[in-house]
């Protein structure tokens, strides 16, 4: 397996967009076309008096330029590259959001716990799916759908109370922001472990929950 440093640098080449240099439109189309992920456009950033403001116009927006633009976003999400292209042509600066609970769920942990878990998973020679690193200092580990239902019991079996760990399972009704979406001035979403042909098949929650729970316990 790649070392943590190599994984984060994303040295493995794939037909998924690079972190920089490709438009949001082409990136969204590739996610739908090559990874078969549902995608939908979110809010975007506007320059107002020299500052980056969210298109929702909320001065205290918690995720500027990186949240759904409409309440019916779940019905808007599409796995069609043609439809995705059409949506981003209407607003090329829209963030790229991926609904969970469909082709994947995500286990979200603090960044510090995520890096600790990555190192532990390397030693265990576990096969990872894609992993997102957000400017909010969290990491989202992609796993098979259905994980959000199983995680509380899996955590309890390991001897932890789910409420005691900063570990959240994102399933149906939730979403993640995908690279290269930007969170205002905080920076862009990145791949800590980018999508490649080798990780097209996602791991089950049972494979990752032990190192993730252990890392979150250490991070408390």
Short mmCIF file of C-alpha atoms in Angstrom, two decimals:
data_model
loop_
_atom_site.label_atom_id
_atom_site.label_comp_id
_atom_site.label_asym_id
_atom_site.label_seq_id
_atom_site.Cartn_x
_atom_site.Cartn_y
_atom_site.Cartn_z
CA UNK A 1 0.00 0.00 0.00
CA UNK A 2 1.11 3.59 -0.56
CA UNK A 3 2.55 5.47 2.38
CA UNK A 4 0.34 8.14 3.97
CA UNK A 5 2.41 10.88 2.36
CA UNK A 6 2.11 9.31 -1.09
CA UNK A 7 -1.61 8.76 -0.65
CA UNK A 8 -2.23 12.39 0.26
CA UNK A 9 -0.14 13.63 -2.62
CA UNK A 10 -2.25 11.48 -4.95
CA UNK A 11 0.61 10.12 -7.00
CA UNK A 12 -1.53 7.39 -8.50
CA UNK A 13 -2.92 8.57 -11.83
CA UNK A 14 -6.55 7.89 -12.75
CA UNK A 15 -9.26 9.21 -15.03
CA UNK A 16 -10.65 11.28 -12.21
CA UNK A 17 -9.82 15.02 -12.30
CA UNK A 18 -6.68 16.45 -10.79
CA UNK A 19 -6.99 18.76 -7.79
CA UNK A 20 -6.46 21.85 -9.92
CA UNK A 21 -6.72 22.96 -13.51
CA UNK A 22 -10.03 21.42 -14.55
CA UNK A 23 -13.34 23.26 -14.55
CA UNK A 24 -16.06 22.44 -12.05
CA UNK A 25 -18.28 21.49 -14.99
CA UNK A 26 -15.84 18.93 -16.41
CA UNK A 27 -15.09 17.61 -12.93
CA UNK A 28 -18.78 17.06 -12.14
CA UNK A 29 -19.29 15.34 -15.50
CA UNK A 30 -16.35 13.02 -14.86
CA UNK A 31 -17.65 12.03 -11.43
CA UNK A 32 -20.96 11.02 -13.01
CA UNK A 33 -19.51 9.47 -16.16
CA UNK A 34 -16.46 7.63 -14.84
CA UNK A 35 -17.32 6.93 -11.21
CA UNK A 36 -21.11 6.66 -11.58
CA UNK A 37 -21.66 8.98 -8.63
CA UNK A 38 -24.78 11.12 -8.42
CA UNK A 39 -23.92 14.82 -8.42
CA UNK A 40 -25.81 18.06 -7.94
CA UNK A 41 -24.79 21.74 -8.07
CA UNK A 42 -24.73 23.69 -4.84
CA UNK A 43 -24.15 27.32 -4.02
CA UNK A 44 -21.19 29.28 -5.37
CA UNK A 45 -18.96 32.18 -4.39
CA UNK A 46 -19.53 35.74 -5.56
CA UNK A 47 -17.03 38.57 -5.19
CA UNK A 48 -18.66 41.39 -3.16
CA UNK A 49 -16.57 44.42 -2.23
CA UNK A 50 -13.43 42.38 -2.68
CA UNK A 51 -14.68 39.55 -0.46
CA UNK A 52 -15.90 36.07 -1.35
CA UNK A 53 -19.57 35.75 -0.38
CA UNK A 54 -21.88 32.76 -0.68
CA UNK A 55 -24.58 32.99 -3.32
CA UNK A 56 -27.18 32.26 -0.60
CA UNK A 57 -26.50 35.85 0.62
CA UNK A 58 -26.41 34.79 4.27
CA UNK A 59 -23.74 36.89 5.95
CA UNK A 60 -23.10 34.17 8.55
CA UNK A 61 -23.19 31.24 6.11
CA UNK A 62 -21.45 28.26 7.75
CA UNK A 63 -20.34 26.67 4.47
CA UNK A 64 -19.98 29.54 1.98
CA UNK A 65 -20.15 28.27 -1.57
CA UNK A 66 -20.43 24.63 -0.49
CA UNK A 67 -24.00 23.73 0.44
CA UNK A 68 -27.25 22.96 -1.44
CA UNK A 69 -28.78 25.89 -3.26
CA UNK A 70 -32.34 24.59 -3.02
CA UNK A 71 -34.36 22.46 -0.57
CA UNK A 72 -35.19 19.76 -3.13
CA UNK A 73 -31.53 19.00 -3.82
CA UNK A 74 -32.06 15.25 -3.33
CA UNK A 75 -34.39 15.08 -6.33
CA UNK A 76 -32.01 17.25 -8.37
CA UNK A 77 -29.04 14.87 -7.99
CA UNK A 78 -28.23 12.95 -11.16
CA UNK A 79 -25.95 10.18 -12.30
CA UNK A 80 -26.26 11.28 -15.93
CA UNK A 81 -23.19 13.00 -17.36
CA UNK A 82 -25.41 14.74 -19.92
CA UNK A 83 -27.73 16.18 -17.27
CA UNK A 84 -24.77 17.15 -15.07
CA UNK A 85 -23.21 19.06 -17.95
CA UNK A 86 -26.48 20.87 -18.57
CA UNK A 87 -26.83 21.88 -14.91
CA UNK A 88 -23.28 23.25 -14.59
CA UNK A 89 -23.59 25.09 -17.90
CA UNK A 90 -26.32 27.14 -16.21
CA UNK A 91 -24.00 28.01 -13.29
CA UNK A 92 -20.35 27.07 -14.03
CA UNK A 93 -19.17 28.20 -10.57
CA UNK A 94 -21.56 26.00 -8.60
CA UNK A 95 -20.00 23.72 -6.01
CA UNK A 96 -19.99 19.96 -6.62
CA UNK A 97 -22.02 18.08 -4.04
CA UNK A 98 -22.42 14.29 -3.82
CA UNK A 99 -25.41 12.75 -2.03
CA UNK A 100 -24.57 9.92 0.34
CA UNK A 101 -26.78 6.87 0.79
CA UNK A 102 -26.79 6.02 -2.90
CA UNK A 103 -23.59 4.70 -4.46
CA UNK A 104 -21.67 5.25 -1.24
CA UNK A 105 -21.95 6.29 2.40
CA UNK A 106 -19.21 8.17 4.23
CA UNK A 107 -17.70 7.91 7.70
CA UNK A 108 -16.70 11.39 8.84
CA UNK A 109 -14.02 11.95 11.48
CA UNK A 110 -11.82 14.87 12.62
CA UNK A 111 -8.75 15.47 10.46
CA UNK A 112 -6.29 14.50 13.21
CA UNK A 113 -8.09 11.20 13.81
CA UNK A 114 -8.31 10.63 10.06
CA UNK A 115 -4.56 10.88 9.54
CA UNK A 116 -3.93 8.60 12.51
CA UNK A 117 -6.41 6.08 11.08
CA UNK A 118 -4.80 6.25 7.63
CA UNK A 119 -1.41 5.34 9.12
CA UNK A 120 -2.97 2.48 11.09
CA UNK A 121 -4.85 1.21 8.01
CA UNK A 122 -1.59 1.21 6.06
CA UNK A 123 0.02 -1.04 8.68
CA UNK A 124 -3.04 -3.30 8.56
CA UNK A 125 -2.82 -3.35 4.73
CA UNK A 126 -6.47 -2.42 4.39
CA UNK A 127 -7.86 -1.42 1.00
CA UNK A 128 -9.34 2.06 1.15
CA UNK A 129 -11.98 3.76 -0.93
CA UNK A 130 -11.66 7.47 -1.75
CA UNK A 131 -11.11 9.80 1.22
CA UNK A 132 -12.00 13.50 1.23
CA UNK A 133 -10.18 16.14 3.29
CA UNK A 134 -12.25 19.29 3.92
CA UNK A 135 -11.28 22.84 4.92
CA UNK A 136 -13.45 22.23 8.00
CA UNK A 137 -10.66 19.87 9.14
CA UNK A 138 -12.67 16.69 8.69
CA UNK A 139 -12.06 13.56 6.64
CA UNK A 140 -14.78 11.56 4.90
CA UNK A 141 -14.01 7.87 4.22
CA UNK A 142 -16.15 6.44 1.40
CA UNK A 143 -17.72 3.06 2.20
CA UNK A 144 -20.52 0.87 0.87
CA UNK A 145 -24.09 2.18 1.14
CA UNK A 146 -25.95 1.15 4.27
CA UNK A 147 -23.10 2.01 6.60
CA UNK A 148 -24.96 4.78 8.43
CA UNK A 149 -27.43 2.24 9.83
CA UNK A 150 -24.74 -0.18 11.01
CA UNK A 151 -22.15 2.17 12.52
CA UNK A 152 -23.71 2.72 15.99
CA UNK A 153 -23.86 -1.02 16.69
CA UNK A 154 -20.38 -1.59 15.27
CA UNK A 155 -18.99 1.12 17.57
CA UNK A 156 -20.74 -0.40 20.60
CA UNK A 157 -19.28 -3.84 19.81
CA UNK A 158 -15.83 -2.26 19.99
CA UNK A 159 -16.59 -1.05 23.51
CA UNK A 160 -17.32 2.61 22.71
CA UNK A 161 -20.43 4.67 23.23
CA UNK A 162 -21.34 6.24 19.84
CA UNK A 163 -22.00 9.56 21.58
CA UNK A 164 -18.46 9.56 23.03
CA UNK A 165 -16.72 9.59 19.63
CA UNK A 166 -16.61 12.38 17.08
CA UNK A 167 -17.44 9.87 14.36
CA UNK A 168 -20.44 10.47 12.10
CA UNK A 169 -21.89 8.16 9.46
CA UNK A 170 -23.36 10.02 6.47
CA UNK A 171 -26.06 8.13 4.63
CA UNK A 172 -29.42 8.83 3.03
CA UNK A 173 -30.41 12.50 3.25
CA UNK A 174 -26.84 13.76 3.66
CA UNK A 175 -24.14 14.88 1.21
CA UNK A 176 -20.45 15.69 0.93
CA UNK A 177 -18.73 18.46 -0.99
CA UNK A 178 -16.34 17.06 -3.60
CA UNK A 179 -13.00 18.42 -4.83
CA UNK A 180 -12.30 21.06 -6.04
CA UNK A 181 -15.21 22.82 -4.27
CA UNK A 182 -14.12 25.80 -2.16
CA UNK A 183 -15.40 26.77 1.29
CA UNK A 184 -15.16 30.56 1.03
CA UNK A 185 -11.71 31.77 2.07
CA UNK A 186 -11.02 28.59 4.06
CA UNK A 187 -9.68 26.68 1.07
CA UNK A 188 -10.70 23.87 -1.25
CA UNK A 189 -11.86 20.33 -0.62
CA UNK A 190 -9.08 17.87 -1.50
CA UNK A 191 -8.58 14.15 -1.97
CA UNK A 192 -6.59 12.61 0.87
CA UNK A 193 -6.96 9.35 -1.05
CA UNK A 194 -8.14 10.04 -4.60
CA UNK A 195 -10.45 7.81 -6.65
CA UNK A 196 -8.52 5.30 -8.76
CA UNK A 197 -9.35 2.10 -10.65
CA UNK A 198 -7.92 0.20 -7.66
CA UNK A 199 -10.48 1.57 -5.20
CA UNK A 200 -13.56 1.52 -7.42
CA UNK A 201 -14.94 -1.25 -5.18
CA UNK A 202 -15.61 0.32 -1.79
CA UNK A 203 -14.84 -1.28 1.56
CA UNK A 204 -17.56 -2.28 3.99
CA UNK A 205 -17.89 -0.37 7.26
CA UNK A 206 -16.73 -3.41 9.23
CA UNK A 207 -13.32 -3.18 7.55
CA UNK A 208 -12.61 0.40 8.62
CA UNK A 209 -14.58 0.99 11.79
CA UNK A 210 -11.98 -0.41 14.21
CA UNK A 211 -9.06 1.88 13.18
CA UNK A 212 -11.43 4.85 12.80
CA UNK A 213 -13.00 4.36 16.23
CA UNK A 214 -9.58 3.80 17.81
CA UNK A 215 -8.26 7.00 16.23
CA UNK A 216 -11.29 9.01 17.36
CA UNK A 217 -10.86 7.63 20.88
CA UNK A 218 -7.24 8.76 20.90
CA UNK A 219 -8.29 12.17 19.53
CA UNK A 220 -10.74 12.99 22.31
#
